[in-house]
PDB file of C-alpha atoms in Angstrom:
ATOM      1  CA  MET A   2      24.772 -58.251 -26.058  1.00 92.00           C
ATOM      2  CA  LEU A   3      24.948 -57.401 -29.770  1.00 95.00           C
ATOM      3  CA  VAL A   4      23.209 -59.245 -32.361  1.00 95.00           C
ATOM      4  CA  GLY A   5      23.731 -58.747 -36.543  1.00 94.00           C
ATOM      5  CA  TYR A   6      21.863 -59.038 -39.178  1.00 94.00           C
ATOM      6  CA  ALA A   7      22.791 -58.819 -43.320  1.00 91.00           C
ATOM      7  CA  ARG A   8      20.662 -59.110 -46.488  1.00 88.00           C
ATOM      8  CA  VAL A   9      21.535 -59.271 -50.061  1.00 83.00           C
ATOM      9  CA  SER A  10      18.719 -59.972 -52.660  1.00 75.00           C
ATOM     10  CA  THR A  11      20.114 -61.997 -55.208  1.00 64.00           C
ATOM     11  CA  VAL A  12      23.700 -63.980 -55.926  1.00 56.00           C
ATOM     12  CA  MET A  13      25.391 -61.506 -56.976  1.00 54.00           C
ATOM     13  CA  GLN A  14      25.838 -59.478 -54.074  1.00 65.00           C
ATOM     14  CA  ASP A  15      28.019 -60.498 -51.006  1.00 76.00           C
ATOM     15  CA  LEU A  16      27.075 -61.314 -48.129  1.00 85.00           C
ATOM     16  CA  GLU A  17      30.031 -62.055 -47.061  1.00 88.00           C
ATOM     17  CA  THR A  18      31.336 -58.632 -46.910  1.00 89.00           C
ATOM     18  CA  GLN A  19      28.270 -57.393 -44.907  1.00 91.00           C
ATOM     19  CA  ILE A  20      29.036 -60.681 -42.460  1.00 92.00           C
ATOM     20  CA  GLY A  21      32.579 -59.105 -42.028  1.00 91.00           C
ATOM     21  CA  LYS A  22      31.462 -55.344 -41.391  1.00 92.00           C
ATOM     22  CA  LEU A  23      29.118 -56.979 -38.643  1.00 94.00           C
ATOM     23  CA  THR A  24      31.958 -59.144 -36.939  1.00 93.00           C
ATOM     24  CA  ALA A  25      34.381 -56.081 -37.160  1.00 93.00           C
ATOM     25  CA  LEU A  26      32.025 -54.103 -35.189  1.00 92.00           C
ATOM     26  CA  GLY A  27      32.250 -56.778 -32.320  1.00 94.00           C
ATOM     27  CA  VAL A  28      28.853 -59.085 -32.925  1.00 94.00           C
ATOM     28  CA  ASP A  29      29.752 -62.319 -32.401  1.00 94.00           C
ATOM     29  CA  PRO A  30      29.237 -64.560 -35.795  1.00 93.00           C
ATOM     30  CA  LYS A  31      26.565 -66.909 -33.872  1.00 93.00           C
ATOM     31  CA  ARG A  32      24.264 -63.848 -33.351  1.00 94.00           C
ATOM     32  CA  ILE A  33      24.686 -62.520 -37.234  1.00 95.00           C
ATOM     33  CA  TYR A  34      21.131 -63.457 -38.938  1.00 94.00           C
ATOM     34  CA  THR A  35      20.990 -63.442 -42.932  1.00 91.00           C
ATOM     35  CA  ASP A  36      18.362 -63.216 -45.707  1.00 88.00           C
ATOM     36  CA  LYS A  37      19.487 -64.369 -49.066  1.00 83.00           C
ATOM     37  CA  GLY A  38      16.983 -63.434 -52.098  1.00 70.00           C
ATOM     38  CA  PHE A  39      14.558 -61.583 -50.579  1.00 62.00           C
ATOM     39  CA  THR A  40      14.457 -57.698 -51.564  1.00 57.00           C
ATOM     40  CA  GLY A  41      14.038 -55.217 -48.910  1.00 46.00           C
ATOM     41  CA  LYS A  42      10.305 -54.916 -50.094  1.00 52.00           C
ATOM     42  CA  ASN A  43       9.370 -57.906 -48.791  1.00 53.00           C
ATOM     43  CA  MET A  44       9.096 -57.930 -44.728  1.00 56.00           C
ATOM     44  CA  THR A  45       8.380 -61.269 -44.261  1.00 66.00           C
ATOM     45  CA  ARG A  46      11.988 -62.294 -43.890  1.00 80.00           C
ATOM     46  CA  ASP A  47      12.782 -65.559 -41.616  1.00 86.00           C
ATOM     47  CA  GLY A  48      16.419 -64.152 -40.584  1.00 89.00           C
ATOM     48  CA  LEU A  49      15.279 -60.413 -39.814  1.00 89.00           C
ATOM     49  CA  GLU A  50      12.343 -61.941 -37.379  1.00 91.00           C
ATOM     50  CA  LYS A  51      14.907 -64.282 -35.890  1.00 93.00           C
ATOM     51  CA  ALA A  52      17.371 -61.378 -35.419  1.00 93.00           C
ATOM     52  CA  LEU A  53      14.515 -59.029 -33.666  1.00 92.00           C
ATOM     53  CA  ALA A  54      13.219 -61.827 -32.101  1.00 93.00           C
ATOM     54  CA  ALA A  55      16.946 -62.202 -30.438  1.00 94.00           C
ATOM     55  CA  CYS A  56      16.909 -58.927 -29.182  1.00 93.00           C
ATOM     56  CA  ARG A  57      16.361 -58.313 -25.307  1.00 93.00           C
ATOM     57  CA  ALA A  58      15.884 -54.447 -23.839  1.00 91.00           C
ATOM     58  CA  GLY A  59      19.171 -53.356 -23.320  1.00 90.00           C
ATOM     59  CA  ASP A  60      20.374 -54.872 -26.849  1.00 93.00           C
ATOM     60  CA  THR A  61      21.991 -53.663 -29.954  1.00 93.00           C
ATOM     61  CA  LEU A  62      20.915 -54.941 -33.409  1.00 94.00           C
ATOM     62  CA  ILE A  63      23.410 -53.733 -35.973  1.00 94.00           C
ATOM     63  CA  VAL A  64      22.859 -53.790 -39.633  1.00 92.00           C
ATOM     64  CA  PRO A  65      25.502 -52.810 -42.311  1.00 90.00           C
ATOM     65  CA  SER A  66      23.558 -50.220 -43.545  1.00 84.00           C
ATOM     66  CA  LEU A  67      19.997 -49.243 -43.178  1.00 78.00           C
ATOM     67  CA  ASP A  68      18.366 -50.264 -46.219  1.00 79.00           C
ATOM     68  CA  ARG A  69      19.328 -53.960 -45.124  1.00 84.00           C
ATOM     69  CA  LEU A  70      16.502 -53.649 -42.556  1.00 81.00           C
ATOM     70  CA  ALA A  71      13.651 -52.311 -45.423  1.00 76.00           C
ATOM     71  CA  ARG A  72      13.704 -50.421 -48.958  1.00 67.00           C
ATOM     72  CA  ASN A  73      11.169 -47.971 -48.058  1.00 71.00           C
ATOM     73  CA  ALA A  74      10.931 -45.453 -45.020  1.00 68.00           C
ATOM     74  CA  LEU A  75       7.542 -46.680 -43.808  1.00 72.00           C
ATOM     75  CA  ASP A  76       8.946 -49.947 -42.911  1.00 79.00           C
ATOM     76  CA  THR A  77      12.296 -48.924 -41.642  1.00 78.00           C
ATOM     77  CA  LEU A  78      11.009 -46.401 -39.227  1.00 77.00           C
ATOM     78  CA  GLU A  79       8.235 -49.729 -37.821  1.00 81.00           C
ATOM     79  CA  ILE A  80      10.943 -51.329 -37.428  1.00 84.00           C
ATOM     80  CA  ILE A  81      13.277 -48.651 -35.043  1.00 81.00           C
ATOM     81  CA  LYS A  82       9.584 -47.805 -33.973  1.00 80.00           C
ATOM     82  CA  GLU A  83       9.089 -51.511 -32.420  1.00 85.00           C
ATOM     83  CA  LEU A  84      13.263 -51.460 -30.870  1.00 84.00           C
ATOM     84  CA  GLY A  85      12.632 -48.504 -29.739  1.00 81.00           C
ATOM     85  CA  GLU A  86       9.262 -49.875 -27.647  1.00 83.00           C
ATOM     86  CA  ARG A  87      11.591 -52.663 -26.583  1.00 88.00           C
ATOM     87  CA  GLU A  88      14.754 -50.716 -25.508  1.00 87.00           C
ATOM     88  CA  VAL A  89      16.409 -51.832 -28.171  1.00 89.00           C
ATOM     89  CA  ILE A  90      19.525 -49.381 -29.226  1.00 88.00           C
ATOM     90  CA  LEU A  91      19.888 -49.696 -33.565  1.00 87.00           C
ATOM     91  CA  SER A  92      23.506 -49.334 -34.893  1.00 89.00           C
ATOM     92  CA  ASN A  93      23.745 -48.459 -38.539  1.00 85.00           C
ATOM     93  CA  ASN A  94      27.367 -49.430 -39.149  1.00 85.00           C
ATOM     94  CA  GLY A  95      28.246 -47.789 -36.071  1.00 85.00           C
ATOM     95  CA  MET A  96      25.974 -45.287 -35.846  1.00 82.00           C
ATOM     96  CA  VAL A  97      24.081 -45.564 -33.091  1.00 82.00           C
ATOM     97  CA  TYR A  98      20.308 -44.937 -32.284  1.00 76.00           C
ATOM     98  CA  ASP A  99      18.954 -44.561 -28.783  1.00 70.00           C
ATOM     99  CA  PRO A 100      15.505 -44.746 -28.684  1.00 63.00           C
ATOM    100  CA  LYS A 101      15.561 -42.543 -25.911  1.00 68.00           C
ATOM    101  CA  ASP A 102      17.454 -39.623 -27.868  1.00 71.00           C
ATOM    102  CA  PRO A 103      15.446 -37.229 -29.892  1.00 69.00           C
ATOM    103  CA  MET A 104      17.951 -36.062 -32.303  1.00 68.00           C
ATOM    104  CA  ALA A 105      18.692 -39.640 -33.182  1.00 65.00           C
ATOM    105  CA  LYS A 106      15.633 -40.270 -34.174  1.00 64.00           C
ATOM    106  CA  MET A 107      15.301 -37.186 -36.085  1.00 68.00           C
ATOM    107  CA  ILE A 108      18.513 -38.037 -38.037  1.00 64.00           C
ATOM    108  CA  PHE A 109      17.675 -41.901 -38.121  1.00 61.00           C
ATOM    109  CA  THR A 110      14.259 -40.650 -40.233  1.00 66.00           C
ATOM    110  CA  MET A 111      16.296 -38.841 -42.546  1.00 66.00           C
ATOM    111  CA  LEU A 112      18.445 -41.613 -43.240  1.00 60.00           C
ATOM    112  CA  ALA A 113      15.439 -43.907 -44.035  1.00 58.00           C
ATOM    113  CA  SER A 114      13.697 -41.388 -46.252  1.00 61.00           C
ATOM    114  CA  VAL A 115      17.274 -41.140 -48.464  1.00 59.00           C
ATOM    115  CA  ALA A 116      17.861 -45.170 -48.531  1.00 56.00           C
ATOM    116  CA  GLU A 117      13.994 -45.347 -50.044  1.00 57.00           C
ATOM    117  CA  ALA A 118      14.476 -42.423 -52.030  1.00 58.00           C
ATOM    118  CA  GLU A 119      18.266 -44.090 -53.582  1.00 55.00           C
ATOM    119  CA  GLY A 120      16.565 -47.069 -54.535  1.00 54.00           C
ATOM    120  CA  GLY A 121      14.395 -45.490 -56.553  1.00 52.00           C
ATOM    121  CA  TRP A 122      17.094 -43.390 -58.055  1.00 47.00           C
ATOM    122  CA  ILE A 123      19.179 -46.955 -58.777  1.00 50.00           C
ATOM    123  CA  SER A 124      15.731 -48.580 -60.288  1.00 54.00           C
ATOM    124  CA  LEU A 125      15.015 -45.228 -62.221  1.00 54.00           C
ATOM    125  CA  ARG A 126      18.729 -45.225 -64.196  1.00 56.00           C
ATOM    126  CA  THR A 127      18.524 -48.439 -64.679  1.00 55.00           C
ATOM    127  CA  LYS A 128      15.344 -48.504 -66.477  1.00 59.00           C
ATOM    128  CA  GLU A 129      16.697 -45.605 -68.303  1.00 58.00           C
ATOM    129  CA  ALA A 130      20.018 -47.512 -68.544  1.00 54.00           C
ATOM    130  CA  MET A 131      18.390 -50.494 -70.509  1.00 55.00           C
ATOM    131  CA  ALA A 132      16.244 -47.996 -72.880  1.00 59.00           C
ATOM    132  CA  ARG A 133      19.097 -47.139 -74.975  1.00 64.00           C
ATOM    133  CA  PRO A 134      20.433 -49.928 -77.754  1.00 62.00           C
ATOM    134  CA  SER A 135      24.004 -48.942 -76.953  1.00 58.00           C
ATOM    135  CA  VAL A 136      23.826 -50.904 -73.351  1.00 52.00           C
ATOM    136  CA  ARG A 137      21.355 -53.487 -73.950  1.00 55.00           C
ATOM    137  CA  ARG A 138      23.695 -54.390 -77.569  1.00 57.00           C
ATOM    138  CA  LYS A 139      26.529 -54.575 -74.830  1.00 57.00           C
ATOM    139  CA  LEU A 140      24.964 -56.678 -72.565  1.00 53.00           C
ATOM    140  CA  ARG A 141      24.273 -59.067 -75.241  1.00 54.00           C
ATOM    141  CA  GLY A 142      27.691 -59.016 -76.427  1.00 52.00           C
ATOM    142  CA  ARG A 143      29.069 -59.694 -72.690  1.00 59.00           C
ATOM    143  CA  GLN A 144      30.073 -63.444 -72.032  1.00 65.00           C
ATOM    144  CA  PRO A 145      30.580 -65.666 -69.509  1.00 72.00           C
ATOM    145  CA  LYS A 146      34.170 -66.447 -68.561  1.00 77.00           C
ATOM    146  CA  LEU A 147      33.099 -69.714 -67.836  1.00 84.00           C
ATOM    147  CA  THR A 148      31.642 -72.689 -69.533  1.00 86.00           C
ATOM    148  CA  PRO A 149      28.242 -74.784 -68.834  1.00 85.00           C
ATOM    149  CA  LYS A 150      30.462 -77.460 -67.340  1.00 86.00           C
ATOM    150  CA  GLN A 151      32.555 -75.136 -65.102  1.00 87.00           C
ATOM    151  CA  ASP A 152      29.287 -73.339 -64.325  1.00 85.00           C
ATOM    152  CA  ALA A 153      28.614 -76.566 -62.806  1.00 86.00           C
ATOM    153  CA  ALA A 154      31.496 -77.211 -61.457  1.00 85.00           C
ATOM    154  CA  VAL A 155      31.720 -74.258 -59.658  1.00 85.00           C
ATOM    155  CA  ALA A 156      27.585 -74.756 -58.685  1.00 83.00           C
ATOM    156  CA  LEU A 157      28.847 -78.251 -57.024  1.00 83.00           C
ATOM    157  CA  HIS A 158      31.570 -76.811 -55.123  1.00 80.00           C
ATOM    158  CA  PHE A 159      29.309 -73.716 -53.734  1.00 81.00           C
ATOM    159  CA  ALA A 160      26.969 -76.434 -52.577  1.00 82.00           C
ATOM    160  CA  ASP A 161      29.319 -78.137 -49.861  1.00 79.00           C
ATOM    161  CA  PRO A 162      29.154 -75.960 -46.835  1.00 76.00           C
ATOM    162  CA  LYS A 163      32.871 -76.595 -45.734  1.00 77.00           C
ATOM    163  CA  THR A 164      33.755 -75.036 -48.831  1.00 78.00           C
ATOM    164  CA  ASP A 165      35.034 -71.385 -48.526  1.00 84.00           C
ATOM    165  CA  ILE A 166      33.978 -68.847 -51.728  1.00 84.00           C
ATOM    166  CA  SER A 167      37.510 -67.235 -51.659  1.00 85.00           C
ATOM    167  CA  GLU A 168      38.767 -71.377 -52.273  1.00 85.00           C
ATOM    168  CA  ILE A 169      36.236 -71.644 -55.103  1.00 86.00           C
ATOM    169  CA  ALA A 170      37.333 -68.072 -56.756  1.00 85.00           C
ATOM    170  CA  THR A 171      40.842 -69.314 -56.451  1.00 86.00           C
ATOM    171  CA  MET A 172      39.980 -72.865 -58.160  1.00 84.00           C
ATOM    172  CA  PHE A 173      38.741 -71.346 -61.166  1.00 85.00           C
ATOM    173  CA  ASN A 174      40.537 -68.162 -61.476  1.00 85.00           C
ATOM    174  CA  ILE A 175      37.702 -66.095 -61.128  1.00 87.00           C
ATOM    175  CA  SER A 176      36.221 -63.259 -58.795  1.00 85.00           C
ATOM    176  CA  ARG A 177      34.029 -64.013 -55.544  1.00 83.00           C
ATOM    177  CA  SER A 178      31.168 -62.013 -57.316  1.00 83.00           C
ATOM    178  CA  SER A 179      31.652 -65.014 -60.567  1.00 86.00           C
ATOM    179  CA  VAL A 180      31.233 -67.457 -58.312  1.00 86.00           C
ATOM    180  CA  TYR A 181      27.683 -66.239 -57.579  1.00 86.00           C
ATOM    181  CA  ARG A 182      27.002 -65.347 -61.326  1.00 86.00           C
ATOM    182  CA  ALA A 183      28.193 -69.164 -62.297  1.00 87.00           C
ATOM    183  CA  VAL A 184      26.119 -70.361 -59.694  1.00 86.00           C
ATOM    184  CA  GLU A 185      22.836 -68.100 -60.846  1.00 87.00           C
ATOM    185  CA  ARG A 186      23.746 -69.568 -64.328  1.00 87.00           C
ATOM    186  CA  HIS A 187      23.656 -73.115 -63.419  1.00 84.00           C
ATOM    187  CA  THR A 188      20.743 -72.952 -61.591  1.00 87.00           C
ATOM    188  CA  ARG A 189      18.369 -70.912 -64.202  1.00 85.00           C
ATOM    189  CA  ARG A 190      20.009 -73.989 -66.566  1.00 84.00           C
ATOM    190  CA  GLU A 191      18.794 -76.822 -64.438  1.00 81.00           C
ATOM    191  CA  ALA A 192      15.174 -74.828 -63.993  1.00 80.00           C
ATOM    192  CA  ALA A 193      15.093 -74.493 -67.702  1.00 79.00           C
ATOM    193  CA  ALA A 194      15.795 -78.032 -67.976  1.00 76.00           C
ATOM    194  CA  ILE A 195      12.998 -79.695 -65.958  1.00 73.00           C
ATOM    195  CA  ASP A 196      10.760 -77.651 -67.555  1.00 70.00           C
ATOM    196  CA  ALA A 197      11.285 -79.227 -70.568  1.00 70.00           C
ATOM    197  CA  ILE A 198      10.906 -82.358 -69.202  1.00 67.00           C
ATOM    198  CA  VAL A 199       7.543 -81.634 -67.501  1.00 59.00           C
ATOM    199  CA  GLU A 200       6.274 -80.049 -69.655  1.00 58.00           C
ATOM    200  CA  PRO A 201       5.865 -82.471 -72.760  1.00 58.00           C
ATOM    201  CA  SER A 202       4.433 -84.766 -69.984  1.00 54.00           C
ATOM    202  CA  LYS A 203       1.720 -82.343 -69.188  1.00 55.00           C
ATOM    203  CA  SER A 204       0.674 -82.242 -72.634  1.00 54.00           C
ATOM    204  CA  GLY A 205       0.649 -85.913 -73.292  1.00 56.00           C
ATOM    205  CA  ALA A 206      -1.299 -86.645 -70.114  1.00 53.00           C
TER     206      ALA A 206
END
C-alpha cells in the first residue's frame, strides 16, 4: 500500500501542488495525510503521526520532498530509521529508499544533510536581504491587490470545503497564492480586532 504525506508551514505555500505530486505517484487521495501551519522543526504533527501509523511492513511512505518530513538531518534520519525497522519503504518524490540497501541509506543520509543546509541557507539569505534598506522599502511599498472587504470575501469562500481554490482565484482574478495571502491578511485583521476588544475589557475589570 502507498501512503502519502505533505506539509506546508504557511498559508502562502501550496499544499495542493504537493498533493498533486503524490497522486501522480499513485497514492490514493484517501491515504494522503497533511499538516498545515507546522514547520519541519516541529515534530509533533497530527498528519505525520497518522501517516506513520498508517504504514505497515511492506508499505511505501511517499513524500514530495525530503524536507517535508523534517527540516534537520537528525529528525529526518530518525524517521527513516523507524521506517526501516518496521520494513516500510520511503519514497522521496519517486526516489525509493529501501531499508535493506546500504547504498540507499547513504544517499538518503546525504540528502537529509543537504535539506537541512538548504533551510539554513534560505534563512541566512532572507536575513541578509532584509538587512538592506532598499529591500525593506520595497516590501513596505508593495500593496495587496485586494481590499480588506475583498479579503474577507475570499476568506469566506475559502472556509467552504466545497469551494475549490482555483475557483476562488478565478472569481477574484488573482493567483492561487494570492488567495492564501488574502486569507492570511483577513485572519490577522480579525485577530487584531478581537485583541482590541479584549484588552480594554481587561483594563476595566
